[in-house]
PDB file of C-alpha atoms in Angstrom:
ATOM      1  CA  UNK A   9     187.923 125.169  15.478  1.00 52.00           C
ATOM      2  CA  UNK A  10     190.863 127.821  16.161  1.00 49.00           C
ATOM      3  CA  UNK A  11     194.513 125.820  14.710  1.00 48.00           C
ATOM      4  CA  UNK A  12     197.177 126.828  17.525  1.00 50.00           C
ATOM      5  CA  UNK A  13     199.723 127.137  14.828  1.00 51.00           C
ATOM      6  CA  UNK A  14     201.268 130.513  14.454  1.00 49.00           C
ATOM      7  CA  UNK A  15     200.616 131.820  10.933  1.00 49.00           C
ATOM      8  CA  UNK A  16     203.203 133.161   8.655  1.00 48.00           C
ATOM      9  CA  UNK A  17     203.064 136.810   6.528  1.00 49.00           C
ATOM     10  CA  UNK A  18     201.063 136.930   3.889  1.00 49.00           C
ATOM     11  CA  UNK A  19     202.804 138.860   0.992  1.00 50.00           C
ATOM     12  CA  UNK A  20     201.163 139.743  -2.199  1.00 53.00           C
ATOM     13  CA  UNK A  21     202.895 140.315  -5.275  1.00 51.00           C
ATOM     14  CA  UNK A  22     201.606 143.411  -7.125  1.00 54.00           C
ATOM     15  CA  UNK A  23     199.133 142.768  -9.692  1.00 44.00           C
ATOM     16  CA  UNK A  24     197.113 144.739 -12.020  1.00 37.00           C
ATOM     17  CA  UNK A  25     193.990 143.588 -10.411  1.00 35.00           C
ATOM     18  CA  UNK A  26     193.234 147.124  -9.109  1.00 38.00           C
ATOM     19  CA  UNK A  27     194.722 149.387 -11.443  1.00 42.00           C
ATOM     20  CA  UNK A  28     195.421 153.024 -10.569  1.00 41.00           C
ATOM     21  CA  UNK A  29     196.293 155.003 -14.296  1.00 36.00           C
ATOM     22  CA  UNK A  30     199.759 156.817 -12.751  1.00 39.00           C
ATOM     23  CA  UNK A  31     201.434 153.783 -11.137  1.00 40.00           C
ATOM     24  CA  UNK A  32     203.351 150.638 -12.789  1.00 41.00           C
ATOM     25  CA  UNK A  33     201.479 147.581 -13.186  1.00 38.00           C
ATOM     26  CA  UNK A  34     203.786 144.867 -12.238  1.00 35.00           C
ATOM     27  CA  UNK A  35     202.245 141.478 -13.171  1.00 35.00           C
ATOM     28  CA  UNK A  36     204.328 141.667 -16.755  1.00 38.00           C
ATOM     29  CA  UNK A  37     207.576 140.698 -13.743  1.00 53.00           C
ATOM     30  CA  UNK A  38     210.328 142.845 -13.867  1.00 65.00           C
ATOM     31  CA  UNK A  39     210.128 146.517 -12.772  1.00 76.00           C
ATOM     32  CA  UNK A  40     212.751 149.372 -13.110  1.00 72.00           C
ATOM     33  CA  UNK A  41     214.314 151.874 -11.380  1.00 69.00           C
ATOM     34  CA  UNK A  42     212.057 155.078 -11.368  1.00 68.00           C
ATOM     35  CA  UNK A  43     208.344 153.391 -11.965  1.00 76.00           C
ATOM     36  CA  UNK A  44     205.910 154.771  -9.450  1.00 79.00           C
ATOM     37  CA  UNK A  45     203.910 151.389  -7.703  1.00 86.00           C
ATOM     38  CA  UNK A  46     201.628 152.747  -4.940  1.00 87.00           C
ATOM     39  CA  UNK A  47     200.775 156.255  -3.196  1.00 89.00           C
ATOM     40  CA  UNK A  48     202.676 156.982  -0.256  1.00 87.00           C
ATOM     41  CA  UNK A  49     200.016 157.765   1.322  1.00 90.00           C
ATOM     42  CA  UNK A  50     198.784 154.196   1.123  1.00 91.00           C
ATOM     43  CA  UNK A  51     201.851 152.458   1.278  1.00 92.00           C
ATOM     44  CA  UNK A  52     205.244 152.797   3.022  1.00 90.00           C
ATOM     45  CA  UNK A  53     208.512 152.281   1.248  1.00 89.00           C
ATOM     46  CA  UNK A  54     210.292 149.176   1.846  1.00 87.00           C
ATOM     47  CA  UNK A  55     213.355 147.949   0.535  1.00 85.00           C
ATOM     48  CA  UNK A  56     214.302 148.073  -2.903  1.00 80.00           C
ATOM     49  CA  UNK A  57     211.798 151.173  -2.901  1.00 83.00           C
ATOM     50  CA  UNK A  58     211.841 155.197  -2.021  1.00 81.00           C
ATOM     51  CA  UNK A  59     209.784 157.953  -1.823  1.00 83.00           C
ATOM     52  CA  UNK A  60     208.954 160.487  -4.748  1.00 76.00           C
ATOM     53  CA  UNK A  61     206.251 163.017  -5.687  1.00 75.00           C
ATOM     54  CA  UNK A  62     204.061 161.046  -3.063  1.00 84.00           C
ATOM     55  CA  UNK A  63     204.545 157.460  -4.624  1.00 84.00           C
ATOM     56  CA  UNK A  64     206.667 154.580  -3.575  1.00 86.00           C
ATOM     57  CA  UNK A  65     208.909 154.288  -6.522  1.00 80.00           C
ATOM     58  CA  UNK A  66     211.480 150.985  -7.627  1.00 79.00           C
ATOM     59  CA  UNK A  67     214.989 151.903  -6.853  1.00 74.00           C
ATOM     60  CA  UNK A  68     216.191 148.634  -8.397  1.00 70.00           C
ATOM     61  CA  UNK A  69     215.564 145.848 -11.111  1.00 72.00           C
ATOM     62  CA  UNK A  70     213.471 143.433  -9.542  1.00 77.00           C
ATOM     63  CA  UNK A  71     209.368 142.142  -8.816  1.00 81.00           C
ATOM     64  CA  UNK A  72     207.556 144.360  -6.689  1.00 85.00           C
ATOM     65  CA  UNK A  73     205.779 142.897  -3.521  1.00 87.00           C
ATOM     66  CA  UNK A  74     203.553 144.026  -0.796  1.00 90.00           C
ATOM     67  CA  UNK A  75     204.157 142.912   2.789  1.00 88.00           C
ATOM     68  CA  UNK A  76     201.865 143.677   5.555  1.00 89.00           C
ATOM     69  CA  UNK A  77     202.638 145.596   8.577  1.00 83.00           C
ATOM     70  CA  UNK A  78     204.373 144.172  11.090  1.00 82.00           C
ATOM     71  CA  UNK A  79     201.996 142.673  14.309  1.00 82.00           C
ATOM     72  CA  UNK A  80     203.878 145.815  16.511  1.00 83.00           C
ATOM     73  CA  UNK A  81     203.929 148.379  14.100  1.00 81.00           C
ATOM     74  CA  UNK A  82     202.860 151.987  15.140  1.00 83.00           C
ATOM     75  CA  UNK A  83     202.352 152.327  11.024  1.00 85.00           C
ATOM     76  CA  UNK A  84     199.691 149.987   9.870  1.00 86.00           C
ATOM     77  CA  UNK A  85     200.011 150.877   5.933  1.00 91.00           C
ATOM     78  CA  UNK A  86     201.403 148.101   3.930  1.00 91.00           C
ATOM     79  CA  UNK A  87     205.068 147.953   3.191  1.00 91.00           C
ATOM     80  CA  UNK A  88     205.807 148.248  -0.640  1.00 89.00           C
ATOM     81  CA  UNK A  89     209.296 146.295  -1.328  1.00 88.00           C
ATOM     82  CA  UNK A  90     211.373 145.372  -4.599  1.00 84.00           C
ATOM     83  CA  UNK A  91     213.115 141.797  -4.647  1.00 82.00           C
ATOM     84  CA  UNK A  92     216.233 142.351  -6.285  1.00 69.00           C
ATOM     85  CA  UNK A  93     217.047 140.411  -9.276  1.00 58.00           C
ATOM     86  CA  UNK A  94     220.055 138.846  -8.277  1.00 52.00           C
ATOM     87  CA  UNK A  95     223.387 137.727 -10.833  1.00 45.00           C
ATOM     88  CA  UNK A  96     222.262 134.046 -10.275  1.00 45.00           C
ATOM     89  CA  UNK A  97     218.584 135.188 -11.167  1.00 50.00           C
ATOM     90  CA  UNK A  98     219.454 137.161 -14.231  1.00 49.00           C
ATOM     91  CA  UNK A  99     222.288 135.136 -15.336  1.00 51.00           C
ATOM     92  CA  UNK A 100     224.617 138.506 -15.558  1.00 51.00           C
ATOM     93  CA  UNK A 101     227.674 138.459 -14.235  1.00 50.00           C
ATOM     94  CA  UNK A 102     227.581 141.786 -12.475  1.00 48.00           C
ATOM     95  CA  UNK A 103     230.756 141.502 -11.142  1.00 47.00           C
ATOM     96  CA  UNK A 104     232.949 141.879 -14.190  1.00 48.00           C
ATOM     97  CA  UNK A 105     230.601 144.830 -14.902  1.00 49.00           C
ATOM     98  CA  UNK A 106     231.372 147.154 -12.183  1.00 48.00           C
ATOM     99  CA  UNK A 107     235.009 145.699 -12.389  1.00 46.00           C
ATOM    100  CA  UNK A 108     235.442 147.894 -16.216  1.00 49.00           C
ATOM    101  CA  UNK A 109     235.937 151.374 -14.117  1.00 46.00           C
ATOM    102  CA  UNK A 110     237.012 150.130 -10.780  1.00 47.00           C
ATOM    103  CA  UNK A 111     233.925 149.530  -9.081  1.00 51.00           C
ATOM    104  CA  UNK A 112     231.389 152.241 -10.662  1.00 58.00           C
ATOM    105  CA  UNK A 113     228.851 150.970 -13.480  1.00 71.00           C
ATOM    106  CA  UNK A 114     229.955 151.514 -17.087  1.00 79.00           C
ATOM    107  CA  UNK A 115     227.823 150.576 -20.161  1.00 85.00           C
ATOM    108  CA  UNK A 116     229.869 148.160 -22.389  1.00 88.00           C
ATOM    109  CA  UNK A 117     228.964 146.922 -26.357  1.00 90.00           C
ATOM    110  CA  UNK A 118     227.015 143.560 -26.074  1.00 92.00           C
ATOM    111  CA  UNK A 119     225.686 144.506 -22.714  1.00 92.00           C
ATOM    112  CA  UNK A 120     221.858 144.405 -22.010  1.00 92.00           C
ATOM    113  CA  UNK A 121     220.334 147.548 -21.086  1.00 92.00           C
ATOM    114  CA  UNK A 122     216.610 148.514 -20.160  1.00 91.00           C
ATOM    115  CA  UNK A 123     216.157 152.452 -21.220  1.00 93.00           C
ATOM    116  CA  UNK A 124     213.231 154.938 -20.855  1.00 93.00           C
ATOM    117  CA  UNK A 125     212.713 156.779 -24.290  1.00 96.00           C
ATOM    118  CA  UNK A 126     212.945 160.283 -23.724  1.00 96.00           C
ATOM    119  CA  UNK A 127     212.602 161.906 -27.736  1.00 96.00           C
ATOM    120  CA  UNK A 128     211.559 159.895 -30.800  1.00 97.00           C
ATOM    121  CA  UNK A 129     211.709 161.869 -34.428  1.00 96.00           C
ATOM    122  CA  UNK A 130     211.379 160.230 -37.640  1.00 95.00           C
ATOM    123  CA  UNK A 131     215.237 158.897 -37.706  1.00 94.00           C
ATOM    124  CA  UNK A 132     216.304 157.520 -34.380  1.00 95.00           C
ATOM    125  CA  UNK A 133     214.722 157.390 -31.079  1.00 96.00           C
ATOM    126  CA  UNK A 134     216.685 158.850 -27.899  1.00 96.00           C
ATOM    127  CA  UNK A 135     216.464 156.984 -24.622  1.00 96.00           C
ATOM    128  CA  UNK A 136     217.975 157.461 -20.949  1.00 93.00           C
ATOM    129  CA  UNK A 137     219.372 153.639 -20.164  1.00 92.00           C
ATOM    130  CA  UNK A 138     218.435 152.996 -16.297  1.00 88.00           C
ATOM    131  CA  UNK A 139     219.998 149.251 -15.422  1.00 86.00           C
ATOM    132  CA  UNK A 140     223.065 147.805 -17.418  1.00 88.00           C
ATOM    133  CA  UNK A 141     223.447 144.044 -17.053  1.00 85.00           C
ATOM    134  CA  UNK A 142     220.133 143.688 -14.584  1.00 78.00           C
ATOM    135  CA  UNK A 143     222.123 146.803 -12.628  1.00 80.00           C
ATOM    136  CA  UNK A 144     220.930 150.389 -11.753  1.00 77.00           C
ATOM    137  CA  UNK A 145     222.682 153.090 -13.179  1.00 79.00           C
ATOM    138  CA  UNK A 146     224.150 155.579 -10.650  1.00 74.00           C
ATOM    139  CA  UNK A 147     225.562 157.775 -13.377  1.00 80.00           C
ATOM    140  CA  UNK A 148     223.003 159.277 -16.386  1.00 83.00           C
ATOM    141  CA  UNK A 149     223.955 156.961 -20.028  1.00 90.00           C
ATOM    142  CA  UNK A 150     222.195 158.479 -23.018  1.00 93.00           C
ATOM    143  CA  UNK A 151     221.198 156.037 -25.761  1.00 95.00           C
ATOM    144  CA  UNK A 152     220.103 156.260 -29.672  1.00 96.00           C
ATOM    145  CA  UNK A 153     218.396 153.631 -31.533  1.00 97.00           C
ATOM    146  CA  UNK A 154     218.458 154.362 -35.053  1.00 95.00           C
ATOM    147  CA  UNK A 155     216.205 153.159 -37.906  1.00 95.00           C
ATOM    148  CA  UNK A 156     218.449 150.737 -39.224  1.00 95.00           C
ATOM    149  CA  UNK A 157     218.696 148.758 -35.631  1.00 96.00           C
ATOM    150  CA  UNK A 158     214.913 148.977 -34.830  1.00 96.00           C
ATOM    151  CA  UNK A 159     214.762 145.570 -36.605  1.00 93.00           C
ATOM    152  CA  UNK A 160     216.662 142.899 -38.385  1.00 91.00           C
ATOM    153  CA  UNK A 161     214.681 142.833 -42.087  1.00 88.00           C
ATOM    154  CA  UNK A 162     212.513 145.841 -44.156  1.00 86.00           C
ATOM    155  CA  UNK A 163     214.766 148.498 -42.379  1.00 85.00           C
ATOM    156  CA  UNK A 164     213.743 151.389 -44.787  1.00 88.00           C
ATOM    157  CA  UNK A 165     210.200 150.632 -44.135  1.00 91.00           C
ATOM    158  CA  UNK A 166     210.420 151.399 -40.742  1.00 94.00           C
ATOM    159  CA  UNK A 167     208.174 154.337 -39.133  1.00 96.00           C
ATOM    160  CA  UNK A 168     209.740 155.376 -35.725  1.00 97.00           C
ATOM    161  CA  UNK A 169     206.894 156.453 -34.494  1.00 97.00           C
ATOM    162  CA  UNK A 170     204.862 153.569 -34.854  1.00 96.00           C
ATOM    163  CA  UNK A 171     207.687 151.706 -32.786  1.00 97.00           C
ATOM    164  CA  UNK A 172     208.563 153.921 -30.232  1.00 98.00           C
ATOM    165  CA  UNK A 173     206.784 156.674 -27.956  1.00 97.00           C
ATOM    166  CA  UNK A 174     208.224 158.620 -25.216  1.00 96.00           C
ATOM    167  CA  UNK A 175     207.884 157.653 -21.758  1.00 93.00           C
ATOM    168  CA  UNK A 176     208.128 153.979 -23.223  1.00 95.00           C
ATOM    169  CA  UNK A 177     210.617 151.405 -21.318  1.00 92.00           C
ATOM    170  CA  UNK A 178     212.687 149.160 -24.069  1.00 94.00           C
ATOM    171  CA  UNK A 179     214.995 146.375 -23.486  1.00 92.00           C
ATOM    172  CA  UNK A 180     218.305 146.610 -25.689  1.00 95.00           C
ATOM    173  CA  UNK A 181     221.750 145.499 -26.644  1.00 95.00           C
ATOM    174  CA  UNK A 182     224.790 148.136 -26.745  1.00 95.00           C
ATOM    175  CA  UNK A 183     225.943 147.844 -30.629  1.00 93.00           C
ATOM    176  CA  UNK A 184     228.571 150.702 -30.303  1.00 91.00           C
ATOM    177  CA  UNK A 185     229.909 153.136 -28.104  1.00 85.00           C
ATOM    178  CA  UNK A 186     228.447 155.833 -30.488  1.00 77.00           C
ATOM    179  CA  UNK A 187     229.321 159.414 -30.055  1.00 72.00           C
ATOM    180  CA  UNK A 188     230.567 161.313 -27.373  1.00 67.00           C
ATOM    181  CA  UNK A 189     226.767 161.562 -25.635  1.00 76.00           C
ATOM    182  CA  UNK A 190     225.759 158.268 -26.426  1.00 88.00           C
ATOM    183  CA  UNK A 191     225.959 154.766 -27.021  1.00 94.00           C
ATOM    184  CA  UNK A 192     224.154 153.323 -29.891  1.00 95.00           C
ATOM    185  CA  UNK A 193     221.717 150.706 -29.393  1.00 97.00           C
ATOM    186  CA  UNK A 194     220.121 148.119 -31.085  1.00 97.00           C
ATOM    187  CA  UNK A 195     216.290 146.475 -30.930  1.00 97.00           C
ATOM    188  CA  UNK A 196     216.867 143.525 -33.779  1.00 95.00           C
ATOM    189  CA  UNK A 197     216.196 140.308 -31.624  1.00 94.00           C
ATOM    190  CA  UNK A 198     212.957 139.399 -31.115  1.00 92.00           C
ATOM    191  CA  UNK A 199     213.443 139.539 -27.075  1.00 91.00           C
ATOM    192  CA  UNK A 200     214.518 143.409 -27.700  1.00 94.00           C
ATOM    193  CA  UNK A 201     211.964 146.146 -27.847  1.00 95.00           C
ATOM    194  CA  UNK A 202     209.574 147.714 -25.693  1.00 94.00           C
ATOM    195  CA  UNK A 203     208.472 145.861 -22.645  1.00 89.00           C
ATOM    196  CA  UNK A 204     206.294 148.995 -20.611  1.00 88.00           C
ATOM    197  CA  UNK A 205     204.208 151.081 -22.384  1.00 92.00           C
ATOM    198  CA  UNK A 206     200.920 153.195 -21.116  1.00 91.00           C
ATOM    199  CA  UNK A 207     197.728 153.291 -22.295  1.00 93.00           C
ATOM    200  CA  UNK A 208     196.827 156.684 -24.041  1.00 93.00           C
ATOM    201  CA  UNK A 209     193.617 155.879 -23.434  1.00 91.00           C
ATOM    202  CA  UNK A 210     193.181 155.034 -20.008  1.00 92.00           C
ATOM    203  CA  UNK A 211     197.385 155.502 -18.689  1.00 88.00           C
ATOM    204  CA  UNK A 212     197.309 152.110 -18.168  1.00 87.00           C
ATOM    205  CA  UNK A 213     200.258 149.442 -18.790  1.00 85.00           C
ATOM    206  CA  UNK A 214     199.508 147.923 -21.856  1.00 89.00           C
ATOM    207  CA  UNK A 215     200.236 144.394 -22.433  1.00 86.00           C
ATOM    208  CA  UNK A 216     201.768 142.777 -25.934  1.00 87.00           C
ATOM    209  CA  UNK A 217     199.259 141.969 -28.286  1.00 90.00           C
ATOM    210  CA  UNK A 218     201.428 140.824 -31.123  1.00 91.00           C
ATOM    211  CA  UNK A 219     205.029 141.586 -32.270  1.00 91.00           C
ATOM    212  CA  UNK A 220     204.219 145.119 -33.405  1.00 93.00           C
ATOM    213  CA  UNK A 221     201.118 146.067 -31.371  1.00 94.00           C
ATOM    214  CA  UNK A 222     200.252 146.311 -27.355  1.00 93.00           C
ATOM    215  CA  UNK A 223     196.407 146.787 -25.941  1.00 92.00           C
ATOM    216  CA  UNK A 224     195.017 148.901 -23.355  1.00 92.00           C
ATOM    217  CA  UNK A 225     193.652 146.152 -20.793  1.00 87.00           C
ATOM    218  CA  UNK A 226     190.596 148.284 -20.543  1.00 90.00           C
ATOM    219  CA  UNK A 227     189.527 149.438 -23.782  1.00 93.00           C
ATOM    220  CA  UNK A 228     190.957 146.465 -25.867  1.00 93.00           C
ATOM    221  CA  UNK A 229     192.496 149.687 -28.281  1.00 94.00           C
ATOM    222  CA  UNK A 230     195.643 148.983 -29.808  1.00 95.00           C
ATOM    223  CA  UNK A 231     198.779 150.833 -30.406  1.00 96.00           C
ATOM    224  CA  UNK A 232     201.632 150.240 -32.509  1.00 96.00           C
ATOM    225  CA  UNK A 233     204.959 149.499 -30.963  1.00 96.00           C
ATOM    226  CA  UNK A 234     208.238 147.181 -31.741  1.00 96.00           C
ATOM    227  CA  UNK A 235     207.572 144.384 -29.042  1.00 94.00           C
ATOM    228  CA  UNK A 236     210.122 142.710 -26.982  1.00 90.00           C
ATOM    229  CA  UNK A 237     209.239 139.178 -27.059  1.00 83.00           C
ATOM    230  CA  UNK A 238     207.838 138.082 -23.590  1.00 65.00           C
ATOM    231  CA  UNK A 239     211.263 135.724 -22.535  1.00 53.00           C
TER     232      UNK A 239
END
């Protein structure tokens, strides 16, 4: 028996069902601006999304979704979009933040920052910051974690590279304005630290296995890493 009732979209939110090593697994929620999520090829861009080296790529903070193509579309490929995480969502008032310079985005201390780690050596850890306040950057904000603000106790125990690893996406408060080149940030709270991190393994998004490990989803290996707490 055929219903006569005209069905609605079907939209999938990405998962890591079917993994592909080089693109961003985004069942963990929140994806940044800059992660690769499907091949171009494959996929259009939707919003929220554009086009780089042949991937669809986030160009906002947000959950990733795919949306079939539209009944009349000449272009059957699904349509790859990022729901933006509004101030209401996130709880930031995004307003006041753009209001510090007159409209443009300007990292302040006690702000909440998500940063890609660029260099890590054995006394601080350097990191590009990409959203400010649930926000993407338009202008490039350098960032430092040092050893003493990985975490709150057994500072001079700390090994940087067992937290840390380039390429790795942290969440972080601003402590100080820093230097000249960059602000200084901080990791001590248990919902800072890294929240995306691939596999070396497999290149893979790992998932948290404790508060200073994440696993490869494939090879159950381990790696160490200062853990954001899931929140």
């Amino acid at each position: 028996r055929v219903s006569s009732q005209p069905r609605s979209p079907v939209v999938w939110v990405l998962s890591a069902t079917r993994k592909r090593p080089d693109m961003a697994s985004t069942s963990a929620g929140v994806v940044c601006p800059g992660e690769p999520l499907r091949f171009a090829e494959e996929f259009r861009s939707g919003a929220g999304t554009y086009v780089r080296d042949q991937h669809v790529v986030a160009a906002v903070v947000g959950t990733a979704r795919v949306v079939p193509a539209a009944a009349d579309s000449g272009d059957r490929r699904p349509v790859v979009e990022v729901v933006r995480h509004t101030e209401g969502d996130s709880g930031y008032d995004l307003t006041s933040t753009r209001a510090r310079a007159g409209g443009s985005l300007i990292p302040c201390v006690g702000d909440e920052v998500f940063a890609r780690v660029t260099r890590v050596n054995p006394r601080l850890c350097n990191a590009e910051i990409v959203t400010v306040n649930g926000a993407a950057t338009t202008d490039a904000f350098s960032g430092v974690i040092r050893t003493q603000d990985v975490r709150v106790t057994e500072t001079d125990k700390i090994d940087m590279y067992d937290c840390f690893v380039p390429g790795d996406v942290v969440r972080a408060k601003i402590l100080s304005l820093g230097d000249t080149r960059s602000y200084y940030l901080t990791t001590a709270a248990n919902e800072y630290g890294v929240v995306r991190a691939k596999s070396p393994f497999t290149g893979e998004q790992m998932v948290a296995a404790s508060w200073e490990e994440m696993e490869c989803p494939s090879t159950k290996q381990r790696c160490k890493r200062k853990v954001a707490k899931v929140v």
